[in-house]
mmCIF file of C-alpha atoms in Angstrom:
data_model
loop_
_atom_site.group_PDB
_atom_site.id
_atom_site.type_symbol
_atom_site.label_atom_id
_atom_site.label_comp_id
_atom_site.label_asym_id
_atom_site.label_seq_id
_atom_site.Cartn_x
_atom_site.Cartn_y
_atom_site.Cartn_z
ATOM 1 C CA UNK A 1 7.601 95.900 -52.111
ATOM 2 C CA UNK A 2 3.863 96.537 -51.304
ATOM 3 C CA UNK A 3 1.179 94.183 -52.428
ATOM 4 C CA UNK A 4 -1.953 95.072 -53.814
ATOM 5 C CA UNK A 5 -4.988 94.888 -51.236
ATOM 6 C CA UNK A 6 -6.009 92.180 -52.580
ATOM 7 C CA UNK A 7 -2.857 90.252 -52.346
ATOM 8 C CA UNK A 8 -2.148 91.160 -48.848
ATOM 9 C CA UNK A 9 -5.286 90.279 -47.104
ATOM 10 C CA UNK A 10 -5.132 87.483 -48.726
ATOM 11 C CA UNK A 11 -1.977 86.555 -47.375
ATOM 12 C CA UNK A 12 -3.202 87.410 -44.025
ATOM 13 C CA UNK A 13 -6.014 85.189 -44.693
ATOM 14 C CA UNK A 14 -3.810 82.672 -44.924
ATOM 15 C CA UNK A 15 -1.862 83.223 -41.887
ATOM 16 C CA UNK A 16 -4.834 82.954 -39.892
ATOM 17 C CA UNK A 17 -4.368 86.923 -38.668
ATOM 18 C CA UNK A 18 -7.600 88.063 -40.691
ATOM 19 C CA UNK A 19 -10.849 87.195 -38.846
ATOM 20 C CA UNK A 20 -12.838 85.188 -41.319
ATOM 21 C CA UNK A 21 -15.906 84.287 -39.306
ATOM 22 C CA UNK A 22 -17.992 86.005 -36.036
ATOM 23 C CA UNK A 23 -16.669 85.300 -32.768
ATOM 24 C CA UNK A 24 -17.292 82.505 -31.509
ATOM 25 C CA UNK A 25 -20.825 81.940 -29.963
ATOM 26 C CA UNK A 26 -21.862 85.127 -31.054
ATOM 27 C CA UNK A 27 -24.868 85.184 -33.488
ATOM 28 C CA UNK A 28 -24.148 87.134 -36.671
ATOM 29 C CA UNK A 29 -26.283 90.808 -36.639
ATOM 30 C CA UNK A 30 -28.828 91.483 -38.722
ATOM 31 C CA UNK A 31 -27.520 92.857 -42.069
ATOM 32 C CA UNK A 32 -26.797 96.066 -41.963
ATOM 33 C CA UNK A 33 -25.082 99.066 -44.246
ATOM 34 C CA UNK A 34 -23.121 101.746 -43.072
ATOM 35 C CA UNK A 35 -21.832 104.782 -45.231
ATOM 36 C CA UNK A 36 -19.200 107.231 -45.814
ATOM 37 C CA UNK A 37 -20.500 110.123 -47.018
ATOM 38 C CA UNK A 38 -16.619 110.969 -48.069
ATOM 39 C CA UNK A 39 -14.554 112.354 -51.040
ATOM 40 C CA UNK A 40 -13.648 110.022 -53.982
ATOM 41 C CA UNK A 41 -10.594 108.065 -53.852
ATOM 42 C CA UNK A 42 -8.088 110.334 -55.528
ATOM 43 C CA UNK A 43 -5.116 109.572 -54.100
ATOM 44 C CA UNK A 44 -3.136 107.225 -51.532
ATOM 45 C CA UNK A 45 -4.415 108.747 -48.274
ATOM 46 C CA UNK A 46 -8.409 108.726 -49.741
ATOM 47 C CA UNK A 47 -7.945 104.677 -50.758
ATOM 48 C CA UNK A 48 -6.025 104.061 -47.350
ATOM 49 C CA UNK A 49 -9.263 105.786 -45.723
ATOM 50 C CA UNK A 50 -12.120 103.824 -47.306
ATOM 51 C CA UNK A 51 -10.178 100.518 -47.299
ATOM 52 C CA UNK A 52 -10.214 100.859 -43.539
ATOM 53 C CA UNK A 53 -13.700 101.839 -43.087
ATOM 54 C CA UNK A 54 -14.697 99.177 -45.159
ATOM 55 C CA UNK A 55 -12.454 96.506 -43.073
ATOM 56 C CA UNK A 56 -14.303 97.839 -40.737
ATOM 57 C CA UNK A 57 -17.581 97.543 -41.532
ATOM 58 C CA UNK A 58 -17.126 94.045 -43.096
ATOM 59 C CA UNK A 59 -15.494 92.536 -40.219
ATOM 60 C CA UNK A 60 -18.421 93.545 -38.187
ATOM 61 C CA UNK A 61 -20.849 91.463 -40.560
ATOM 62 C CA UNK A 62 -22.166 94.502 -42.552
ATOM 63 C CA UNK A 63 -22.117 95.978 -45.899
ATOM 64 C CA UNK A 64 -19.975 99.365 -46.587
ATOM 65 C CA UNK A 65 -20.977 101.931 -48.822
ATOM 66 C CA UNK A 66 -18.771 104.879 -50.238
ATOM 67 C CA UNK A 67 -21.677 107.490 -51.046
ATOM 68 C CA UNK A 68 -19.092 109.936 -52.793
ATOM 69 C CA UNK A 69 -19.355 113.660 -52.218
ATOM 70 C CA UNK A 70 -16.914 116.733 -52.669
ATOM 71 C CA UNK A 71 -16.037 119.206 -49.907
ATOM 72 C CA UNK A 72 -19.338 121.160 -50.613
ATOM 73 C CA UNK A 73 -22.508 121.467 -49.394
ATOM 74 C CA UNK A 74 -25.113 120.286 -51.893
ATOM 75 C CA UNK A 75 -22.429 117.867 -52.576
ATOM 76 C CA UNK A 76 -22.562 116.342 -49.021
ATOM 77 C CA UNK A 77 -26.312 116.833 -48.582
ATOM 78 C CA UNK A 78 -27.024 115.007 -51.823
ATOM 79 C CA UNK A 79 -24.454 112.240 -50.516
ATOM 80 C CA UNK A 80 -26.151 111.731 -47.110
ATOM 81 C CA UNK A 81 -29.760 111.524 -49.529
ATOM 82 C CA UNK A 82 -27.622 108.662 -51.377
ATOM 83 C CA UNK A 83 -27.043 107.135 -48.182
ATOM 84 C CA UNK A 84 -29.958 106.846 -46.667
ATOM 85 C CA UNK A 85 -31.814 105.967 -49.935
ATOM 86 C CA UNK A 86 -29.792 103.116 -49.624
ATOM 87 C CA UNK A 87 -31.059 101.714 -46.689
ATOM 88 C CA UNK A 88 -27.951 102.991 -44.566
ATOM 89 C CA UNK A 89 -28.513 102.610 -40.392
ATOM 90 C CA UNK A 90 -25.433 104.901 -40.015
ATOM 91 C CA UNK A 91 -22.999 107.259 -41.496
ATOM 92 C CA UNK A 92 -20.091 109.119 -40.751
ATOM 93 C CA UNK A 93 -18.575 112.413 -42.658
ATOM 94 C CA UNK A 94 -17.331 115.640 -42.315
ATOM 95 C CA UNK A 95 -19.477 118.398 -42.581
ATOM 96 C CA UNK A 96 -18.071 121.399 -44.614
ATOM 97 C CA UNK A 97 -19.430 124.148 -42.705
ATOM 98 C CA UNK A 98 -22.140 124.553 -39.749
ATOM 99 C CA UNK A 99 -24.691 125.177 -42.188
ATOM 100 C CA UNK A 100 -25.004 122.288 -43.220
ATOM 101 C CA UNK A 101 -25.094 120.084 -39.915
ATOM 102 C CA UNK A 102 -28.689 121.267 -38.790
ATOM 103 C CA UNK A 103 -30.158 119.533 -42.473
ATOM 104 C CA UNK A 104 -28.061 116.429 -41.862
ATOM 105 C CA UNK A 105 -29.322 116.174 -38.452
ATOM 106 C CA UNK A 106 -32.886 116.101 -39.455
ATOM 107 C CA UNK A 107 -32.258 113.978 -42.428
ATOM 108 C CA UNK A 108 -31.056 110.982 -39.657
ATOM 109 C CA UNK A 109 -33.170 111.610 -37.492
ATOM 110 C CA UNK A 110 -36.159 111.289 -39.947
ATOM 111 C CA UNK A 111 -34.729 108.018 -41.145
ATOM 112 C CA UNK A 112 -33.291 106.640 -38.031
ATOM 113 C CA UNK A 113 -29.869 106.608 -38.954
ATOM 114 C CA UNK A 114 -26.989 106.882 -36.662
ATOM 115 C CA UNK A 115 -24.367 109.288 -37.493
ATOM 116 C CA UNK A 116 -21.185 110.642 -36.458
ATOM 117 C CA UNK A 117 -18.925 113.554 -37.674
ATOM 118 C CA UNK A 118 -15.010 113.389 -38.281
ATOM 119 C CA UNK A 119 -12.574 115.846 -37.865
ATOM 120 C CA UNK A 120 -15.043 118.761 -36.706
ATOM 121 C CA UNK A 121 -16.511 120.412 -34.227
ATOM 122 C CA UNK A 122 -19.071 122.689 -34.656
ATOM 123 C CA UNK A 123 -18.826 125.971 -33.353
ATOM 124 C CA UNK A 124 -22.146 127.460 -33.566
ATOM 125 C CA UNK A 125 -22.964 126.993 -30.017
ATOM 126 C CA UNK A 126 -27.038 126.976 -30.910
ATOM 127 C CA UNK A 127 -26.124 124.217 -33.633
ATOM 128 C CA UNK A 128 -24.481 122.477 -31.179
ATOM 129 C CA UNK A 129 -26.719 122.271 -28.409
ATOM 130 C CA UNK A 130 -29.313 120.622 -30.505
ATOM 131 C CA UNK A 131 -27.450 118.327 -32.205
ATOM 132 C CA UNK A 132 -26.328 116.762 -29.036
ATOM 133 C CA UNK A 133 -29.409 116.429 -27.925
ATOM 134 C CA UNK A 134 -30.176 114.096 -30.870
ATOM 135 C CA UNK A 135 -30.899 110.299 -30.026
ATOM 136 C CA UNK A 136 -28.525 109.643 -33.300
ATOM 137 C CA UNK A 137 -25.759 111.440 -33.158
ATOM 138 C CA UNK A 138 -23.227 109.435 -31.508
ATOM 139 C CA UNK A 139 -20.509 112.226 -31.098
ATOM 140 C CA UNK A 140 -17.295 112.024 -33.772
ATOM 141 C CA UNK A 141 -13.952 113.279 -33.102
ATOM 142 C CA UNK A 142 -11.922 116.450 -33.620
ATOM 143 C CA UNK A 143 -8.078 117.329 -33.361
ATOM 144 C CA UNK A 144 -7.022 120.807 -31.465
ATOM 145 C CA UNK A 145 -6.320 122.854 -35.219
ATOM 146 C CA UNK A 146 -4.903 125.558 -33.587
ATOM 147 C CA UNK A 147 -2.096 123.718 -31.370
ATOM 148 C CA UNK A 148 -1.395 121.721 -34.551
ATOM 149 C CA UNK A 149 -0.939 125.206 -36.674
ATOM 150 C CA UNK A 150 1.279 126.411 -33.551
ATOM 151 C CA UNK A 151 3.107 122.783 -34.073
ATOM 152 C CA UNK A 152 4.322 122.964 -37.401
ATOM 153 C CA UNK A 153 4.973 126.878 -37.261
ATOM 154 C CA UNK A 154 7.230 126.676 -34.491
ATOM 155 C CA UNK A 155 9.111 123.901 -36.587
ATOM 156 C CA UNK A 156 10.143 126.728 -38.687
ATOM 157 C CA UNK A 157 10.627 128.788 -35.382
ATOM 158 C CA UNK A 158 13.212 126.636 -33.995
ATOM 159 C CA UNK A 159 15.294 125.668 -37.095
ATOM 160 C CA UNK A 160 15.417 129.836 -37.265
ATOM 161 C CA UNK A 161 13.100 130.325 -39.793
ATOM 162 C CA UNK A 162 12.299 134.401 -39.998
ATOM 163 C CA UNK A 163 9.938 135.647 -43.140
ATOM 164 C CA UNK A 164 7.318 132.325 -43.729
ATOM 165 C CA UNK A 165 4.906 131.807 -46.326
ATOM 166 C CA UNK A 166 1.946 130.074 -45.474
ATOM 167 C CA UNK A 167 -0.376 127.852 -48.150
ATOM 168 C CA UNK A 168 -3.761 127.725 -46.134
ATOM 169 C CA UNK A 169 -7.043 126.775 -46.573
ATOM 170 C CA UNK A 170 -10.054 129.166 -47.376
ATOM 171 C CA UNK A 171 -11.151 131.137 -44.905
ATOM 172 C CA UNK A 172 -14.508 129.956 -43.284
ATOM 173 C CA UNK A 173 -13.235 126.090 -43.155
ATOM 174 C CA UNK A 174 -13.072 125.110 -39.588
ATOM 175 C CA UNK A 175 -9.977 123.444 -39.419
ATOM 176 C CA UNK A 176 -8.226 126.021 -41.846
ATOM 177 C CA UNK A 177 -9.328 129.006 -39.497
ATOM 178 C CA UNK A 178 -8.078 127.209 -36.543
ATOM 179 C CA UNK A 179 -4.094 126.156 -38.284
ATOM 180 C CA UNK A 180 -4.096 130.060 -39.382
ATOM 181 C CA UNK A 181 -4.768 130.988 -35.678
ATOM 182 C CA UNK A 182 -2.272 128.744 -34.287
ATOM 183 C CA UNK A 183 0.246 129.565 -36.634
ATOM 184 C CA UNK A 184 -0.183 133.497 -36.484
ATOM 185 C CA UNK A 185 0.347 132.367 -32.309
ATOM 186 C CA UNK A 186 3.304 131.077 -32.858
ATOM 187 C CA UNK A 187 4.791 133.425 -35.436
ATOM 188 C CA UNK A 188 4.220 136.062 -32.554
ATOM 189 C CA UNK A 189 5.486 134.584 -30.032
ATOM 190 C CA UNK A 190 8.519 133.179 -31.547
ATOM 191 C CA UNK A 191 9.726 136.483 -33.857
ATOM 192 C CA UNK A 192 8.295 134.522 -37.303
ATOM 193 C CA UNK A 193 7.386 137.048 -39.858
ATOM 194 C CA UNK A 194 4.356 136.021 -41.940
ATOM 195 C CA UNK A 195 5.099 136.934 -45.546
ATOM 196 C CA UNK A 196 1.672 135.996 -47.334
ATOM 197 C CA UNK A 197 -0.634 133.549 -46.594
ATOM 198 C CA UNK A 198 -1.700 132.381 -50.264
ATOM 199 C CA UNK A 199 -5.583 130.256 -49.761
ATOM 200 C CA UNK A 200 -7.380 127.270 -51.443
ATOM 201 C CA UNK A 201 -4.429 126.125 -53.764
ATOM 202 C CA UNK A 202 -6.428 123.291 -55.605
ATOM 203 C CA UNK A 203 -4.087 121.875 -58.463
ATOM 204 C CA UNK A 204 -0.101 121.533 -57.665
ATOM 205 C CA UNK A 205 0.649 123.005 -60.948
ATOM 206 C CA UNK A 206 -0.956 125.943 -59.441
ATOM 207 C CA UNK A 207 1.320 125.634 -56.187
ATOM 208 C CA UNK A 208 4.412 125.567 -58.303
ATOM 209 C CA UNK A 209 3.551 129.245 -59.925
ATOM 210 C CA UNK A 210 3.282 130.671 -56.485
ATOM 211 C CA UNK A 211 6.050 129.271 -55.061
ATOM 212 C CA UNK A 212 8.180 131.098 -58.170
ATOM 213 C CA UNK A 213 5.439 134.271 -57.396
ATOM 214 C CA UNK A 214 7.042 134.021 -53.648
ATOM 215 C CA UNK A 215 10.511 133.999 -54.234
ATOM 216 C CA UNK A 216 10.294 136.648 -57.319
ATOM 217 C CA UNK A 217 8.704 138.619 -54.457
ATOM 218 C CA UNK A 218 10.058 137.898 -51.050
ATOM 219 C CA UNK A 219 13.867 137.522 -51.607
ATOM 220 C CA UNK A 220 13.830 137.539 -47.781
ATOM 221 C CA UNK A 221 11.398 133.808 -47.979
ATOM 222 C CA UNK A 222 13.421 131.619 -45.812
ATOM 223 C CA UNK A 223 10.591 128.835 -44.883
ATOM 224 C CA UNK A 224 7.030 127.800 -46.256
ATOM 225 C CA UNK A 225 4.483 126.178 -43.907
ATOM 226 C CA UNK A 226 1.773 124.100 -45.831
ATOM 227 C CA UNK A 227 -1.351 123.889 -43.901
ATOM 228 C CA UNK A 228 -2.907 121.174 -45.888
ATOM 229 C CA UNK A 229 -1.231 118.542 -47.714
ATOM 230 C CA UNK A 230 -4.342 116.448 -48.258
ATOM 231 C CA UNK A 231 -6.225 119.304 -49.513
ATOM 232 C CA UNK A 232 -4.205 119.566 -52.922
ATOM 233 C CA UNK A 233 -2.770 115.796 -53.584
ATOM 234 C CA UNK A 234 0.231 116.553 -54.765
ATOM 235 C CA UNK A 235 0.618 120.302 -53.424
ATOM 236 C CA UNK A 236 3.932 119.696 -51.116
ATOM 237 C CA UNK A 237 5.701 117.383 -53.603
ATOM 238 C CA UNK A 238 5.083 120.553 -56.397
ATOM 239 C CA UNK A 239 6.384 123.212 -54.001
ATOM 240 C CA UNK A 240 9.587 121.620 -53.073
ATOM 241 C CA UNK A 241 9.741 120.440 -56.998
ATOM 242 C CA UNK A 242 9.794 124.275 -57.419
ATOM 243 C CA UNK A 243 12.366 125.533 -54.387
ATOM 244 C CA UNK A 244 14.727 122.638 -56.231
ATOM 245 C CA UNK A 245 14.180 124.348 -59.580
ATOM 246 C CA UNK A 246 14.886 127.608 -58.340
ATOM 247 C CA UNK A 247 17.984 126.341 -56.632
ATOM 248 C CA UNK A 248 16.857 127.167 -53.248
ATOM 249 C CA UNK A 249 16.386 124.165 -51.289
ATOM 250 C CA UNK A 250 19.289 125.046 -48.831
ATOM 251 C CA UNK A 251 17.760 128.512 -48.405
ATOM 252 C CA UNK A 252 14.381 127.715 -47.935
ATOM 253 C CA UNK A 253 12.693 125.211 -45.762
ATOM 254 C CA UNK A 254 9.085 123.176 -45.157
ATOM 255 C CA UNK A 255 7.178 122.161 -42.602
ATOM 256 C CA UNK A 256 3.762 120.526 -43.489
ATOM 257 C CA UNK A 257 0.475 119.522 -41.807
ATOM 258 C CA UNK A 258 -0.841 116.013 -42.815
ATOM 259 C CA UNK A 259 1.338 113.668 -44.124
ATOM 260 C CA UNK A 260 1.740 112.517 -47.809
ATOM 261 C CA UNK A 261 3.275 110.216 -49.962
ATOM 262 C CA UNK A 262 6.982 111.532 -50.742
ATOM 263 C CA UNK A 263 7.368 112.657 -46.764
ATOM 264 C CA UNK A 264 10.389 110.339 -46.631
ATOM 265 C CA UNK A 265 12.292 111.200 -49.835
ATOM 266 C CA UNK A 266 11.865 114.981 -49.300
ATOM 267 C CA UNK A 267 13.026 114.391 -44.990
ATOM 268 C CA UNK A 268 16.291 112.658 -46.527
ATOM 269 C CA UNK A 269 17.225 115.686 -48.867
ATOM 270 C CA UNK A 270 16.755 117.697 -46.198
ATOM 271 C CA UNK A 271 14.001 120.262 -47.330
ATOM 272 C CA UNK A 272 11.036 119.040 -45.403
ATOM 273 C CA UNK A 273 12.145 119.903 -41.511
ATOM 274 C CA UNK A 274 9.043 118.489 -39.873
ATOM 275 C CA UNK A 275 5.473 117.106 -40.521
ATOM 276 C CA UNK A 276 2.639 117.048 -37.828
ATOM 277 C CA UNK A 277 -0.334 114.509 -39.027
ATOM 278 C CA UNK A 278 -1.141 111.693 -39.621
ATOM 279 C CA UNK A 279 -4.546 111.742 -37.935
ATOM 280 C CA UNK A 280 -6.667 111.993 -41.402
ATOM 281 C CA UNK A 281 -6.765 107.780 -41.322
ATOM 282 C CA UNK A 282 -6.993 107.439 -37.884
ATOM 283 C CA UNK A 283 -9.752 109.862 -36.462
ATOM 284 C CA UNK A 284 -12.304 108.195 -39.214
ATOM 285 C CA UNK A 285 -11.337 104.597 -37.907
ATOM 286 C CA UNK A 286 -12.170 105.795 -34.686
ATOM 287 C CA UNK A 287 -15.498 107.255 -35.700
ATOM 288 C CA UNK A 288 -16.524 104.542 -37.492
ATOM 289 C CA UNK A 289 -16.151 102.196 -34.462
ATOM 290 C CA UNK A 290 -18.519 104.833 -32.419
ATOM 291 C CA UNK A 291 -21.338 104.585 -35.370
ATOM 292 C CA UNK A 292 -20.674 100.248 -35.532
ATOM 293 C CA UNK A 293 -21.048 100.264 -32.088
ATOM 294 C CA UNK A 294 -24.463 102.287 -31.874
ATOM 295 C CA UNK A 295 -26.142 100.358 -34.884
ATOM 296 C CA UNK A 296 -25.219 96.913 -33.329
ATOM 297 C CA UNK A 297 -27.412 98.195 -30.379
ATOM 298 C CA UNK A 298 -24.160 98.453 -28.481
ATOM 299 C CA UNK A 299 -23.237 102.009 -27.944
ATOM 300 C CA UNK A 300 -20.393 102.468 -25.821
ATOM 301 C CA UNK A 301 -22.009 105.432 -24.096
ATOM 302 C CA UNK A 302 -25.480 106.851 -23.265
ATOM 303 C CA UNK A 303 -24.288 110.398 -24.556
ATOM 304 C CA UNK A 304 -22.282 111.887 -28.058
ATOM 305 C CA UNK A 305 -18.867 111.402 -26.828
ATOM 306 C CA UNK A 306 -15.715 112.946 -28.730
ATOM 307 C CA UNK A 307 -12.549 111.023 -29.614
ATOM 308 C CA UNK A 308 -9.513 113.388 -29.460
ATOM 309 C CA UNK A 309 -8.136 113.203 -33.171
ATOM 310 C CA UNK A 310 -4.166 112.443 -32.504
ATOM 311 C CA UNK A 311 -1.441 113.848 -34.176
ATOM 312 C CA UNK A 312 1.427 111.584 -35.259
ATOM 313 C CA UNK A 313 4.476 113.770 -35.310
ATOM 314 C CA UNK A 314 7.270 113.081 -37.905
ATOM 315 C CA UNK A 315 10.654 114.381 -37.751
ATOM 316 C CA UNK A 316 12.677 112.242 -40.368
ATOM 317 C CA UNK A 317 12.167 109.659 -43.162
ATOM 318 C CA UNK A 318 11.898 106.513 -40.823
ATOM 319 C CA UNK A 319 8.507 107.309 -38.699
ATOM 320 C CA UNK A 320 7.562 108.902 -42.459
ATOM 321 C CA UNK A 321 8.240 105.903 -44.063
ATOM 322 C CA UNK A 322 6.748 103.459 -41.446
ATOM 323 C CA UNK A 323 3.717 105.664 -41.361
ATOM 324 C CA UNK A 324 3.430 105.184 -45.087
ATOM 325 C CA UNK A 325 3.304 101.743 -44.958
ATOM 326 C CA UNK A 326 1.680 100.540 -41.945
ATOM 327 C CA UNK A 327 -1.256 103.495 -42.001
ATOM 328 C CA UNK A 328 -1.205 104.906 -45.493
ATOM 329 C CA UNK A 329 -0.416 101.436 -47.464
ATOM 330 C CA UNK A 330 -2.595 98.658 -48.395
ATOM 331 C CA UNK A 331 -2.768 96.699 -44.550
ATOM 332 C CA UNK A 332 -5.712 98.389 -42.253
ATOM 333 C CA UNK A 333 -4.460 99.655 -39.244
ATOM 334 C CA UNK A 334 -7.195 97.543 -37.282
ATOM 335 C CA UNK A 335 -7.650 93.528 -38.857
ATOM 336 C CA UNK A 336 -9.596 90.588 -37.674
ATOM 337 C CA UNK A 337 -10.084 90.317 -33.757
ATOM 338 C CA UNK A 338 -8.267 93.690 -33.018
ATOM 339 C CA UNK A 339 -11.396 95.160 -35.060
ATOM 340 C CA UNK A 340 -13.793 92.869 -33.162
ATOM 341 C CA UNK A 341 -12.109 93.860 -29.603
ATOM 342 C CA UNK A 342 -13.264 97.284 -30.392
ATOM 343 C CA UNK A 343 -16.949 96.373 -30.610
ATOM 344 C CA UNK A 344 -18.977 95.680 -27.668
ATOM 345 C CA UNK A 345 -21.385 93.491 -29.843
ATOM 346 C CA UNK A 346 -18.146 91.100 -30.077
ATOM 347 C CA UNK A 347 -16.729 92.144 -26.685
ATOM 348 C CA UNK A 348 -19.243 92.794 -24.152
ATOM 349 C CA UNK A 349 -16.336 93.757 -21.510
ATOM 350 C CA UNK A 350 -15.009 96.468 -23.663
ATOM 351 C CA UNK A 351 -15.797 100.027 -22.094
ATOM 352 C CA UNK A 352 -16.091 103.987 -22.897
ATOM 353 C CA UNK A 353 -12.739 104.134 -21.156
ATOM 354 C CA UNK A 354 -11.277 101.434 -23.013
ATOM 355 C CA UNK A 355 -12.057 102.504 -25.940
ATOM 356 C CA UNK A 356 -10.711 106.060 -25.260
ATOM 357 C CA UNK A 357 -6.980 104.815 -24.626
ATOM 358 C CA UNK A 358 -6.874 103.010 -27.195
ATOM 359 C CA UNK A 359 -8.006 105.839 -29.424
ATOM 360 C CA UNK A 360 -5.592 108.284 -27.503
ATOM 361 C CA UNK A 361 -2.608 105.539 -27.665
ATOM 362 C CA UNK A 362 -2.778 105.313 -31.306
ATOM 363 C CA UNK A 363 0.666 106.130 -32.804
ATOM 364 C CA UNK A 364 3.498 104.810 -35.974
ATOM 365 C CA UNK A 365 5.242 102.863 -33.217
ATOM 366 C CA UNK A 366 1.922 100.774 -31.821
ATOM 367 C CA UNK A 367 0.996 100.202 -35.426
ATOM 368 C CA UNK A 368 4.554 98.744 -36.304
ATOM 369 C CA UNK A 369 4.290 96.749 -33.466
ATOM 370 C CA UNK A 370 1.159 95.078 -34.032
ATOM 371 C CA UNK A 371 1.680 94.716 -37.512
ATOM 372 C CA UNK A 372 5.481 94.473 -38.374
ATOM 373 C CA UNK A 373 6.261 92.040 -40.937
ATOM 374 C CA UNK A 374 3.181 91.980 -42.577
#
């Protein structure tokens, strides 16, 4: 059974795995703050994500703020304002739209605050160019959204999946623009016909009308790809819900990006054919590190570098169910000395390179293996 936070790193704490002091011979930092500028902690995924940044941070010898902000953009400005009015020295986030990053840019740079961004690229090559030449943007990461549309499309494809529905994001979002490419790629090139693509489902109640709007008007519907199962907590769990009530769970299958609490019950009934994700805990931890690194006066390069965000594929309830517990439960994926290892302050032999295969190696199975039995 899974322990409370507090109950398990206290445990670990005990067993001597949980760094409780600097390294040795190294001089604490000078206090410092680093922020998330990141949604409130809604569900599972959300609490797994600030409990790691905040490991994090903490481990380092600073002090972790959650400057709370929806997916808009007065919402994120005003939460980078927060932020810095708090006497941050670094942030990370993830900006909702290009728009937005040029404001950002010059509120760090006017208040000497390092900052990364996760999950996005920007693709506004003007926007771009000048916020890489900023002296505080350390870089970020970003996963390849259209191969990971392509991914869980051709899931469908190759269990023989025909006429598809597609929930997707709103149109404009980065990474939503990029899943509908990918997935429209694959539909092509593997015979998939796209039925409806049915944007910015918000509430799962909501999902569960559609999905009886879909079958009332696509007798043909023989698979449903779900582009974001963090967007709507609870969105996948309502559609299948709703394909059981309807009686036509053998009819009608799912394939999902980003993963999500009930992944394993709903691979062992046989519904859910494949899920590619996993990345929205890892590519912040990774981020994080890069902003640590630069406020310590340690950057691990002279230039914004990008971590590749990378997707942990799951085909059945085991990986699901490991995945749930050793990134999306209560234990960090990083602890102790593997969080110090990571930062050059603490490790003065660690390098870019390093740095980057560990990022890139990142996986269910290296987790379990640090971490099993905990």
């Amino acid at each position: 059974m899974k322990k409370t936070l507090t109950l398990v790193l206290a445990a670990l704490v005990l067993l001597g795995i949980v760094t409780t002091a600097f390294a040795e011979g190294v001089p604490a930092p000078k206090p410092f703050k680093i922020a998330a500028v990141w949604g409130a902690s809604t569900d599972s995924e959300r609490t797994a994500q600030i409990n790691n940044l905040r490991t994090i941070v903490e481990t380092a010898g600073g002090e972790f703020i959650h400057a709370q902000a929806s997916d808009t953009p007065e919402e994120q400005i005003n939460g980078v304002e927060s932020a810095i009015a708090a006497g941050v020295s670094g942030l990370i986030m993830t900006p909702c739209s290009d728009s937005i990053v040029p404001r950002v840019q010059r509120a760090c740079e006017e208040a000497g605050v390092y900052f990364a961004f996760v999950y996005r690229d920007c693709a506004d090559p003007d926007i771009k160019a000048d916020l890489e030449a900023c002296s505080y943007y350390v870089g970020g990461s970003s996963a390849d959204d259209i191969k990971t549309g392509y991914d869980a499309m051709k899931i469908l494809a190759d269990d023989g999946r025909k006429n598809v529905a597609v929930f997707a994001m709103t149109i404009g979002n980065l990474t939503g623009d990029g899943r509908d490419e990918g997935a429209s790629k694959a539909a092509e090139e593997f015979g998939v016909n796209i039925v409806n693509f049915t944007r910015g489902v918000t509430e799962a109640a909501d999902a569960t009308k559609v999905v009886e709007n879909l079958i009332a008007a696509y007798p043909e519907l023989d698979g449903i790809q779900c582009q974001a199962a963090n967007y709507c907590p609870g969105i996948v769990t309502a559609i299948i819900n709703a394909l059981e009530s309807l009686g036509k769970t053998d009819d009608v299958k799912v394939s999902i990006i980003d993963y999500y609490p009930d992944m394993g019950t709903h691979f062992e009934n046989g519904v859910l054919l494949g899920a590619v994700g996993g990345n929205n805990i890892t590519e912040p931890i990774f981020c994080m590190f890069e902003v640590v690194n630069a406020v310590l006066g340690t950057p691990l390069a002279d230039e914004p570098f990008k971590v590749t965000g990378q997707y942990l594929p799951a085909t059945g309830a085991e990986t699901a169910n490991d995945y749930n517990y050793y990134i999306g439960g209560n234990i960090p994926v990083y602890i102790g000395d593997e969080i110090l290892h990571l930062i050059k302050y603490y490790n003065p032999d660690l390098t870019l390179d390093e740095f980057l295969n560990i990022a890139n190696g990142i996986s269910v199975e290296e987790v379990v293996r640090r971490h099993e039995g905990m």
